[in-house]
XYZ file of C-alpha atoms in Angstrom:
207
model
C 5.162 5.296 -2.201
C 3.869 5.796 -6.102
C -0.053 6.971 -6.798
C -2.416 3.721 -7.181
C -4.992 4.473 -9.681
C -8.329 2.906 -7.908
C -8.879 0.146 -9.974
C -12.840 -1.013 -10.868
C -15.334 -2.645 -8.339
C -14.539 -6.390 -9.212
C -17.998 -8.435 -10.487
C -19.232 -10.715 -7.660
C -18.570 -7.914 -4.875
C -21.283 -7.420 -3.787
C -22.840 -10.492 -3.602
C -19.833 -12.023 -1.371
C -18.697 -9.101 0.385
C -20.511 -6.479 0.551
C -24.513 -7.522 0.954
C -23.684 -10.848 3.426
C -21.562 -7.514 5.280
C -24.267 -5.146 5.311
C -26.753 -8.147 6.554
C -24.068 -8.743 9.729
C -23.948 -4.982 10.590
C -27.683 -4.522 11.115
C -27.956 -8.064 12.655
C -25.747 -6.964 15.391
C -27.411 -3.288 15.884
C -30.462 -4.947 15.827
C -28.738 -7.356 18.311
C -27.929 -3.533 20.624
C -24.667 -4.470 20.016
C -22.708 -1.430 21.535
C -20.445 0.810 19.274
C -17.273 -0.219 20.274
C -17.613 -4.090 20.114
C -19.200 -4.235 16.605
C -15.971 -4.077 14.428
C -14.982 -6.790 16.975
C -17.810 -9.105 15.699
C -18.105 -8.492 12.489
C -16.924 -11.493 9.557
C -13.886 -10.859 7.816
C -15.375 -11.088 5.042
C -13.235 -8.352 3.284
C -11.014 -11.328 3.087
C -12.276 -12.673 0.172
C -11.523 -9.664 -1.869
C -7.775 -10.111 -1.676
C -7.964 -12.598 -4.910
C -9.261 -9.763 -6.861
C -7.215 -6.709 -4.845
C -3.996 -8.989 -5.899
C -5.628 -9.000 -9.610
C -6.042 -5.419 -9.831
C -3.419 -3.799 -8.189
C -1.034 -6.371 -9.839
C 0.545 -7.812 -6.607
C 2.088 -4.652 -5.415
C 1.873 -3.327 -1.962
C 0.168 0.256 -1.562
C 2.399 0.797 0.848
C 5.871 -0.698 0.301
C 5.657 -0.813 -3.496
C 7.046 -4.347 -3.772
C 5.471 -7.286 -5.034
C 3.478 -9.149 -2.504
C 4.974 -13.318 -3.202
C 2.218 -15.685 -2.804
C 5.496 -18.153 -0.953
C 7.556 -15.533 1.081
C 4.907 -12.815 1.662
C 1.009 -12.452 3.065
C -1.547 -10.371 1.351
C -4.271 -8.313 3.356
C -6.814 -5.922 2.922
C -5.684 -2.531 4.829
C -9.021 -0.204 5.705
C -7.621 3.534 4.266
C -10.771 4.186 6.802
C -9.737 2.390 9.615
C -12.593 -0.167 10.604
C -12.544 1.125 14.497
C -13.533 4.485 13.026
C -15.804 4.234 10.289
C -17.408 0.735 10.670
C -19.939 1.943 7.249
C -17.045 1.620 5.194
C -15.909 -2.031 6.111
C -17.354 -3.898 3.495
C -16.519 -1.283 0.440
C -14.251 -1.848 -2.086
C -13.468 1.673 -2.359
C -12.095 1.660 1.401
C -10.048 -1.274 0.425
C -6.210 -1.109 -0.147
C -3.594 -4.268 -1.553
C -1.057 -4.415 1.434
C 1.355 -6.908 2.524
C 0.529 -7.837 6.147
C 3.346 -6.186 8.026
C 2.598 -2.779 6.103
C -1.259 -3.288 7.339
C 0.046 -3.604 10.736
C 2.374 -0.729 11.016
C -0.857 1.610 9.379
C -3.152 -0.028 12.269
C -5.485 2.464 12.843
C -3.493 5.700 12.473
C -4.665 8.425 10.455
C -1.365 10.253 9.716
C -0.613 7.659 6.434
C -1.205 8.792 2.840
C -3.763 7.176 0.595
C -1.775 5.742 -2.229
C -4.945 6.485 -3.994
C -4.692 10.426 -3.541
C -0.792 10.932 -4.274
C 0.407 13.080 -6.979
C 3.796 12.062 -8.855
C 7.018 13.091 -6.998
C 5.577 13.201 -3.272
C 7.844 10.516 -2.558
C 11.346 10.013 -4.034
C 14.670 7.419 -3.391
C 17.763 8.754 -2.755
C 19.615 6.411 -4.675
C 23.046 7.206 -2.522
C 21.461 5.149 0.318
C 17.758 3.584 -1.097
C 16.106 5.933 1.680
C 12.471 6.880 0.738
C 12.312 10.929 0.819
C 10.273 13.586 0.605
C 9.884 14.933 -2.848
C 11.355 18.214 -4.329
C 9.510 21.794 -4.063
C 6.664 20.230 -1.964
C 4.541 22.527 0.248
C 5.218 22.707 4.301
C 2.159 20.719 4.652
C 2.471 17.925 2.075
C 6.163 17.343 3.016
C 4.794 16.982 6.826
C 2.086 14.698 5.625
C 4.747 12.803 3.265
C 7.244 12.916 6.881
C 4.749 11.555 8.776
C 3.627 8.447 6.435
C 7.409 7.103 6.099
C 7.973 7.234 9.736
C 4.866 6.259 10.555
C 5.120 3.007 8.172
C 8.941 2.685 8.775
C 10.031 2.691 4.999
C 13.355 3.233 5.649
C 14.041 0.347 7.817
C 17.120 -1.742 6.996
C 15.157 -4.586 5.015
C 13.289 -2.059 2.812
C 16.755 -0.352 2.216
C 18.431 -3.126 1.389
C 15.440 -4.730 -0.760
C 15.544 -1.752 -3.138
C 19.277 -1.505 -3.772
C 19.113 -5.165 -4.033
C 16.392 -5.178 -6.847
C 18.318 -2.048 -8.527
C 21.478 -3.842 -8.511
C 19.841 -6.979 -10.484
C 18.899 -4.398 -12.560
C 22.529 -2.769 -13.971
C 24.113 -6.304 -13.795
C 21.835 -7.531 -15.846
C 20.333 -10.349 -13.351
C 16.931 -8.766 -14.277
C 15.417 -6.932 -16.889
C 13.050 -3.737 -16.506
C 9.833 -5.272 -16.904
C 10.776 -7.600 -14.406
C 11.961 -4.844 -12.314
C 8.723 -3.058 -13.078
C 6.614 -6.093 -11.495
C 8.746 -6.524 -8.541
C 9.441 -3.238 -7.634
C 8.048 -0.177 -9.286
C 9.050 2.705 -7.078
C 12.708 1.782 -8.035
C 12.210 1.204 -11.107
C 10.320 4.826 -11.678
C 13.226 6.494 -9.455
C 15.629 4.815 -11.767
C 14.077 5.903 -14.647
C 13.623 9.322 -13.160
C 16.974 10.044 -12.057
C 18.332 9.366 -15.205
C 20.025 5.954 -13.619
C 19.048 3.150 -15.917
C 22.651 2.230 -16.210
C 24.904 1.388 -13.210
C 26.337 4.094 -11.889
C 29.499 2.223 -10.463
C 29.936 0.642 -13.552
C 33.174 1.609 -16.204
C 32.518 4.953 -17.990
C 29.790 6.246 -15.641
């Protein structure tokens, strides 16, 4: 994971999300609609955000840092706040994170994942060896535990994100791709490339 800079409340907001939102929540309370089935009947209407979430946060996951495609992949909107737990917060844009719909699964409701919104630079790194997400260098106990917990806890190591990086970093030194493109699909290894000095392939003659 790399820091997402919270990007401005989009215009229109609040008329389609977040008023219509605020209108079903006291319907339903006034309704006595008990705690735990309210998030259950509430609209999605966070829904209609994910044209402007996909705008602002330039298709990228929050989570996986690739590029969510409008053909192979599904955008959602992933509550930092889970909705079970702090219902207030449903219809804010502020609560409101870019992620492809398997990474908005895996989060669910847990509360041991990162904000991508509160990361500082070199929390996360990519051992380029393998493509394995890592914690960063010199970290405190705590932070590395909370960085520990959020790749388990989203799987970021699994085989298809693995393979997916050194896949996109390989386009990269042959030549396939160039690094803006690499930038747009897949910015974590492009900023660990960059980092780690490995903008040229490694494997290839001279290196």
């Amino acid at each position: 994971m790399i820091p997402v800079t919270p990007a401005p409340e989009p215009p229109g907001f609040d008329t389609k999300v977040r008023k219509p939102g605020k209108r079903a929540i006291e319907r339903l309370k006034a309704e006595a609609t008990p705690p735990d089935e309210l998030v259950d009947r509430l609209p999605s209407l966070w829904r209609k955000a994910i044209p402007d979430l996909m705008k602002a946060y330039n298709e990228i996951c929050a989570y996986s840092c690739f590029r969510i495609h409008a053909v192979t992949g599904a955008a959602s909107v992933d509550h930092m706040a889970p909705k079970s737990r702090e219902w207030h917060l449903i219809y804010e844009w502020s609560n409101f994170r870019l992620a492809s719909s398997r990474m908005n699964s895996r989060k669910n409701n847990w509360l041991d994942v990162l904000d991508p919104f509160e990361l500082e630079d070199g929390w996360f790194r990519i051992e380029l060896s393998g493509f394995q997400v890592c914690p960063g260098r010199r970290l405190s106990a705590e932070i590395r535990a909370q960085v520990e917990a959020t790749i388990c806890r989203l799987k970021l190591n699994d085989y298809a994100f693995r393979t997916t990086r050194e896949s996109h970093a390989a386009d990269f030194w042959t030549g396939r791709i160039c690094f803006d493109v690499l930038v747009r699909e897949s910015p974590f290894v492009a900023m660990e490339l960059r980092r780690q000095n490995r903008l040229t392939d490694p494997g290839a003659p001279g290196n």
